[in-house]
CSV table of C-alpha atoms in Angstrom, one decimal:
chain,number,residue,atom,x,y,z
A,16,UNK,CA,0.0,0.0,0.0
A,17,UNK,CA,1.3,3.3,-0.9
A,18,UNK,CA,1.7,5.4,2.0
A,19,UNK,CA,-1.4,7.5,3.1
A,20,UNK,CA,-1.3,11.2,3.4
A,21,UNK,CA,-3.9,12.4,6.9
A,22,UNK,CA,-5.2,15.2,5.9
A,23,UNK,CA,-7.0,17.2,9.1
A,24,UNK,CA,-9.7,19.4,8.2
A,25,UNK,CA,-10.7,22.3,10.7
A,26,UNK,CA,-13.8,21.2,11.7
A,27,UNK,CA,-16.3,23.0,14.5
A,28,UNK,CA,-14.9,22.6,17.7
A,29,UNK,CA,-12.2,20.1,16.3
A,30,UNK,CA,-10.5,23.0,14.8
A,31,UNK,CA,-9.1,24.1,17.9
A,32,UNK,CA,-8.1,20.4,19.5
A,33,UNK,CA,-6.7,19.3,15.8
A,34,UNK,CA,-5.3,22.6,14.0
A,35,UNK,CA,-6.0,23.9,10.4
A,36,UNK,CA,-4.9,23.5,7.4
A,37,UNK,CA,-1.9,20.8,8.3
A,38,UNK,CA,-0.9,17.4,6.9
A,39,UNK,CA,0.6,14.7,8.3
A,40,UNK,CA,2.6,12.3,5.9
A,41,UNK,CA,2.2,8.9,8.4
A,42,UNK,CA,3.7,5.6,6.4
A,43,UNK,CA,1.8,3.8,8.8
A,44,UNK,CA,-0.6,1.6,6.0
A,45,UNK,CA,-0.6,-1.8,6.2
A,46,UNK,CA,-2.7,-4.5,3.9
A,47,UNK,CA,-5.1,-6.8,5.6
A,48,UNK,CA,-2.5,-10.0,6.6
A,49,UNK,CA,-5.3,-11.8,8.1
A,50,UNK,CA,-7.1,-12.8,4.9
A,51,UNK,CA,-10.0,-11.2,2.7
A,52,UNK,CA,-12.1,-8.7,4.0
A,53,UNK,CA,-14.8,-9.5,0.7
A,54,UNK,CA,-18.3,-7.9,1.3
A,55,UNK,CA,-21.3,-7.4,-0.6
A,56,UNK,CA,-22.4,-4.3,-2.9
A,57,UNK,CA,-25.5,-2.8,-2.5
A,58,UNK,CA,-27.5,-1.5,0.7
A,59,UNK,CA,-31.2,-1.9,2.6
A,60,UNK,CA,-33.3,0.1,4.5
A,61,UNK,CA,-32.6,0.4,8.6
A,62,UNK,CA,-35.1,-1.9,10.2
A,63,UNK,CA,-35.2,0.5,13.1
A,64,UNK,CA,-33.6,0.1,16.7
A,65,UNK,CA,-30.4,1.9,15.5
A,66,UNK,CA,-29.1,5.4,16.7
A,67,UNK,CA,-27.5,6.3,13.6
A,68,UNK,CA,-27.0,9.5,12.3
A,69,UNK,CA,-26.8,10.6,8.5
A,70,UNK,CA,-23.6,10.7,6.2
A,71,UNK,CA,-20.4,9.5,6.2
A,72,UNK,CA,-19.2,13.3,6.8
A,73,UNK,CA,-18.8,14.6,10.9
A,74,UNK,CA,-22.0,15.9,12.2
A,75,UNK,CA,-21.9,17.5,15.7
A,76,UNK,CA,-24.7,17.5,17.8
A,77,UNK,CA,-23.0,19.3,20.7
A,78,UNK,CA,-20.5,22.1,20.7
A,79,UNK,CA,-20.8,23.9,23.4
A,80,UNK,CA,-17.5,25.9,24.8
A,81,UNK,CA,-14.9,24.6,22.5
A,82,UNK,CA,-15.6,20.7,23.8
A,83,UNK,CA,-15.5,18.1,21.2
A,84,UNK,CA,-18.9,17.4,19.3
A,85,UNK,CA,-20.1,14.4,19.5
A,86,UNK,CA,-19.3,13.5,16.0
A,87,UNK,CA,-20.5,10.5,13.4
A,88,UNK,CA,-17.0,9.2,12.4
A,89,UNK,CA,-18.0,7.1,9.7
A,90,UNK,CA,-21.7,5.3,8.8
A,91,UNK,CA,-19.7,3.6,6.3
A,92,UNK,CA,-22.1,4.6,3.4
A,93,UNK,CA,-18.9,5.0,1.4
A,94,UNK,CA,-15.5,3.1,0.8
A,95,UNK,CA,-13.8,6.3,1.1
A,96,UNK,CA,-10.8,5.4,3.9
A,97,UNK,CA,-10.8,9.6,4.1
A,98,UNK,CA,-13.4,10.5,6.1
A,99,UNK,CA,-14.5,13.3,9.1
A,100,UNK,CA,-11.4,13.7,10.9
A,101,UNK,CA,-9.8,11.2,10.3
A,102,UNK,CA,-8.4,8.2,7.7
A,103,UNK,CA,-9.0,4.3,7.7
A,104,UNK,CA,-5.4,2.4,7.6
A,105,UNK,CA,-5.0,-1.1,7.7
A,106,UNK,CA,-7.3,-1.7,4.5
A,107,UNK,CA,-5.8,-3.1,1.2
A,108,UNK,CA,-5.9,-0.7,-1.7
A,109,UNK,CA,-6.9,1.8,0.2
A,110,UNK,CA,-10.7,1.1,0.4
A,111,UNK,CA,-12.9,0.2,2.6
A,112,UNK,CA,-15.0,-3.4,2.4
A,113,UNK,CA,-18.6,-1.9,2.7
A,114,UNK,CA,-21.8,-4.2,2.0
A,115,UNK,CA,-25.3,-4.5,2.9
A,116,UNK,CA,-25.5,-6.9,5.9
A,117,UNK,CA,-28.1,-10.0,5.9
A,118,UNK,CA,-29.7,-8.9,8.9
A,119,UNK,CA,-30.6,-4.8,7.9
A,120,UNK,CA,-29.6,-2.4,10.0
A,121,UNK,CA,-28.9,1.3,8.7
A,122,UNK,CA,-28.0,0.7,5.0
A,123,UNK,CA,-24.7,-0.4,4.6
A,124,UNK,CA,-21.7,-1.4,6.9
A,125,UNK,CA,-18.3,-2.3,7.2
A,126,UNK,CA,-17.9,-5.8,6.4
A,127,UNK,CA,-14.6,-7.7,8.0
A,128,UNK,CA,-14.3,-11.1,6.5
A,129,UNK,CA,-11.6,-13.9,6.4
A,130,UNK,CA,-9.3,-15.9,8.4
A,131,UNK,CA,-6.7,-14.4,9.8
A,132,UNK,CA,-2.9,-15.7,9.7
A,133,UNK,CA,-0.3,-16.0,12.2
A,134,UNK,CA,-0.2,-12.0,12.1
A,135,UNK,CA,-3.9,-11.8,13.3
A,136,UNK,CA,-5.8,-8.5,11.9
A,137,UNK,CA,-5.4,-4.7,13.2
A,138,UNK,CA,-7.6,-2.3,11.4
A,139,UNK,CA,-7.6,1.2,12.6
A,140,UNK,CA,-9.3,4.8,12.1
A,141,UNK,CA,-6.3,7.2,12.4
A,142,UNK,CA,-6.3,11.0,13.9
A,143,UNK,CA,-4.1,13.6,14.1
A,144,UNK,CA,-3.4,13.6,17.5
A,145,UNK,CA,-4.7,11.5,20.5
A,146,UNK,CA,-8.1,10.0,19.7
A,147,UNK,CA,-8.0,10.1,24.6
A,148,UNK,CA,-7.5,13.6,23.8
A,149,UNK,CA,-10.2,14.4,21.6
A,150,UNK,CA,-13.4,12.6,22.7
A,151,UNK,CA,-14.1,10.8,26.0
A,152,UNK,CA,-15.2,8.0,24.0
A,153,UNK,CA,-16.3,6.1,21.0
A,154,UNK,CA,-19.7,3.9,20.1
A,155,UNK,CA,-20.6,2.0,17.7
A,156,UNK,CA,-22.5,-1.5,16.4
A,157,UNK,CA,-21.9,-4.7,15.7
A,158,UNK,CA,-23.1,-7.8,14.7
A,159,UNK,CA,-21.9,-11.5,13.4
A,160,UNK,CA,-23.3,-14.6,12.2
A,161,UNK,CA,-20.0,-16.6,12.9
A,162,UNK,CA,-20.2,-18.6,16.1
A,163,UNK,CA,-17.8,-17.7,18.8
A,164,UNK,CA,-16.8,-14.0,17.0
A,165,UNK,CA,-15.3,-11.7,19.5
A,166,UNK,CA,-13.2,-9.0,18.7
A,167,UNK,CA,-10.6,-6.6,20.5
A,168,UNK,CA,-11.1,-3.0,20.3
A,169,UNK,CA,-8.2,-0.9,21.3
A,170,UNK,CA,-6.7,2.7,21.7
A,171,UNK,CA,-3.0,3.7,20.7
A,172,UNK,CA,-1.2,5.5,18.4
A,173,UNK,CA,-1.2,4.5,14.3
A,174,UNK,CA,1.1,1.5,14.4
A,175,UNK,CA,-0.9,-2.3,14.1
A,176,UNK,CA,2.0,-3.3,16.5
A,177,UNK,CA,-0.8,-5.1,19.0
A,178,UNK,CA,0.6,-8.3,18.9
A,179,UNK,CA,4.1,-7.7,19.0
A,180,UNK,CA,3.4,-5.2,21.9
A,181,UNK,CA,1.4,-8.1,23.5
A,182,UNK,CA,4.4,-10.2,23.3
A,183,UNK,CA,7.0,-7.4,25.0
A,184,UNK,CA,4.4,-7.5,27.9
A,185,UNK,CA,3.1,-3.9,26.9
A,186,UNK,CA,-0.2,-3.4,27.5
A,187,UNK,CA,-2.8,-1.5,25.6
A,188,UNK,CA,-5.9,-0.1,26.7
A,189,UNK,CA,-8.4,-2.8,25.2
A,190,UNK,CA,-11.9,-4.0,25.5
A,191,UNK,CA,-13.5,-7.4,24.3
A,192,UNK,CA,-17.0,-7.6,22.2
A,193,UNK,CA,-18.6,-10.7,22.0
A,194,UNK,CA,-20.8,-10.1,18.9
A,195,UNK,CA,-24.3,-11.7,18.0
A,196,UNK,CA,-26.7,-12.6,15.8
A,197,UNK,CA,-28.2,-9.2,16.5
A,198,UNK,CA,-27.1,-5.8,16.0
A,199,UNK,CA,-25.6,-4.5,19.7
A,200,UNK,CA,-24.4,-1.0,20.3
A,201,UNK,CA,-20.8,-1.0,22.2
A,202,UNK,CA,-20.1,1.7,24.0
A,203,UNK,CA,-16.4,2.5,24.6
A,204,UNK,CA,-15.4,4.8,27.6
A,205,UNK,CA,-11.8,5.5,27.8
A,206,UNK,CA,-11.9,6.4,31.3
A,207,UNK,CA,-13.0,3.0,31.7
A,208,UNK,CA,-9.8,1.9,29.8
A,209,UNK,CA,-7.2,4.0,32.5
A,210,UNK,CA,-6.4,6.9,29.0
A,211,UNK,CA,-7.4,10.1,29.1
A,212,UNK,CA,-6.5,13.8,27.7
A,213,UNK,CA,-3.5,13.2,30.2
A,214,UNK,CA,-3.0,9.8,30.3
A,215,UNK,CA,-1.9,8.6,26.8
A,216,UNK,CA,-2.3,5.2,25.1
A,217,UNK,CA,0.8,4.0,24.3
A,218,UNK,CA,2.7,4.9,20.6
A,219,UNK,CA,0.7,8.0,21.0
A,220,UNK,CA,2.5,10.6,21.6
A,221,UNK,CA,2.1,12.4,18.6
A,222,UNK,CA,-1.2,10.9,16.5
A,223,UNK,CA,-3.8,8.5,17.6
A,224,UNK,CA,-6.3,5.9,16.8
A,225,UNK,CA,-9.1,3.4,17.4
A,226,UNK,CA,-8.1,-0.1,16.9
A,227,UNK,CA,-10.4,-3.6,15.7
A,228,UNK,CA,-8.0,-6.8,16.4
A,229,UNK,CA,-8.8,-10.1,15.5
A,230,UNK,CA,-6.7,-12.5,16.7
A,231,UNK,CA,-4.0,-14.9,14.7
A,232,UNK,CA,-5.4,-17.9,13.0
A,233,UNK,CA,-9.6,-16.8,13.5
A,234,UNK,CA,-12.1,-17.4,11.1
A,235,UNK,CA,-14.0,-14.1,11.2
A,236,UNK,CA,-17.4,-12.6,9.7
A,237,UNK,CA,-18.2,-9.2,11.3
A,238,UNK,CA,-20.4,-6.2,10.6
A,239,UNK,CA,-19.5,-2.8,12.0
A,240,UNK,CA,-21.8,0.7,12.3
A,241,UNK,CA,-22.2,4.1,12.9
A,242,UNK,CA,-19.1,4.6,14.5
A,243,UNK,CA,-19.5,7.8,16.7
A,244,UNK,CA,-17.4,9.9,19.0
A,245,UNK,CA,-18.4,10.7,21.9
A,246,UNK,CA,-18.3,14.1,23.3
A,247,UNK,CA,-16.8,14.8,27.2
């Protein structure tokens, strides 16, 4: 993969937390080494329960003394890896697998698909600096047909060094899923985690990011949703 140029946009709020105008050349891309992430075309209709919100661009619902909006990250209506604030690394040729899942939920998804090799799979959404130091928190839904799915989500800087870390005994903040048949909403507090604005995930000094794992040699089949930040 070629690497990927983060372009940060001044944004509402995020303007002041992010900076204008600046780019970041990050050669932090890295193809999929767990297998295919294939995926469907086409979309469907929400069957309701879902608290999306429209677009694939940020849309802030609060902004209220230069705090962070709550912000819709990506509702994956596009394959665009550039979107909001932030860029999608980790995907091969630089596009995202999007799809309409079997069991409807807001149009279509992020579809991650495959078996994953003795690497295992680290997908990220990349920001220009801390993701601890923007939001207090991320959301988002997910669902699986594939018995026994769980997957790891993560905060640290822009490097899909999880497992390697995980071997040198350092430790990032991490939370498991366990998805289902049905659509859940996971809720991701980074207070809950031990990071915030002054504690830092680790390889993040500079630029952050919002990991999905998979581990090594795992047959996986997962939808993801409406990915959200949530405001402090």
């Amino acid at each position: 993969m070629e690497p990927a140029k983060l372009v940060v946009a001044c944004l509402g709020a995020l303007g002041v937390l992010i900076g204008c105008g600046g780019t970041t050349d990050h050669n932090g891309a890295h193809a999929d080494s767990g297998g295919s992430t294939n995926s469907s075309g086409g979309s469907t209709n929400s069957s309701g329960g879902s608290s999306a919100t429209s677009g694939s661009t940020a849309e802030a619902a609060t902004n209220t003394g230069g705090v962070a909006p709550v912000m819709t990250l990506d509702s994956f209506e596009t394959n665009e890896v550039y979107v909001s604030v932030g860029l999608w690394m980790g995907f091969p040729g630089n596009k995202l697998p999007i799809g309409a899942p079997a069991t409807a939920h807001n149009g279509s998804a992020l579809h991650l698909v495959g078996t994953t090799n003795d690497d295992g799979l680290d997908v990220f959404f990349h920001t220009g600096i801390p993701v601890e130091r923007i939001w207090r928190g991320v959301r988002f839904w997910t669902q699986s047909d594939e018995p026994n799915s769980s997957l790891t989500v993560a905060v640290a800087g822009p490097e899909p060094s999880y497992f390697k870390d995980r071997a040198q005994g350092i430790a990032w903040p991490e939370q498991l899923v366990v998805p289902t048949k049905s659509w859940q909403e996971v809720v991701v507090d980074f207070k809950d985690l031990g990071v915030d604005a002054e504690h830092l995930s680790p390889h993040s000094e500079q630029f952050g990011a919002f990991h999905f794992i998979i581990e090594p040699n795992t047959k996986y089949d997962l939808w993801i949703d409406d990915f959200v930040g949530q405001s402090r």
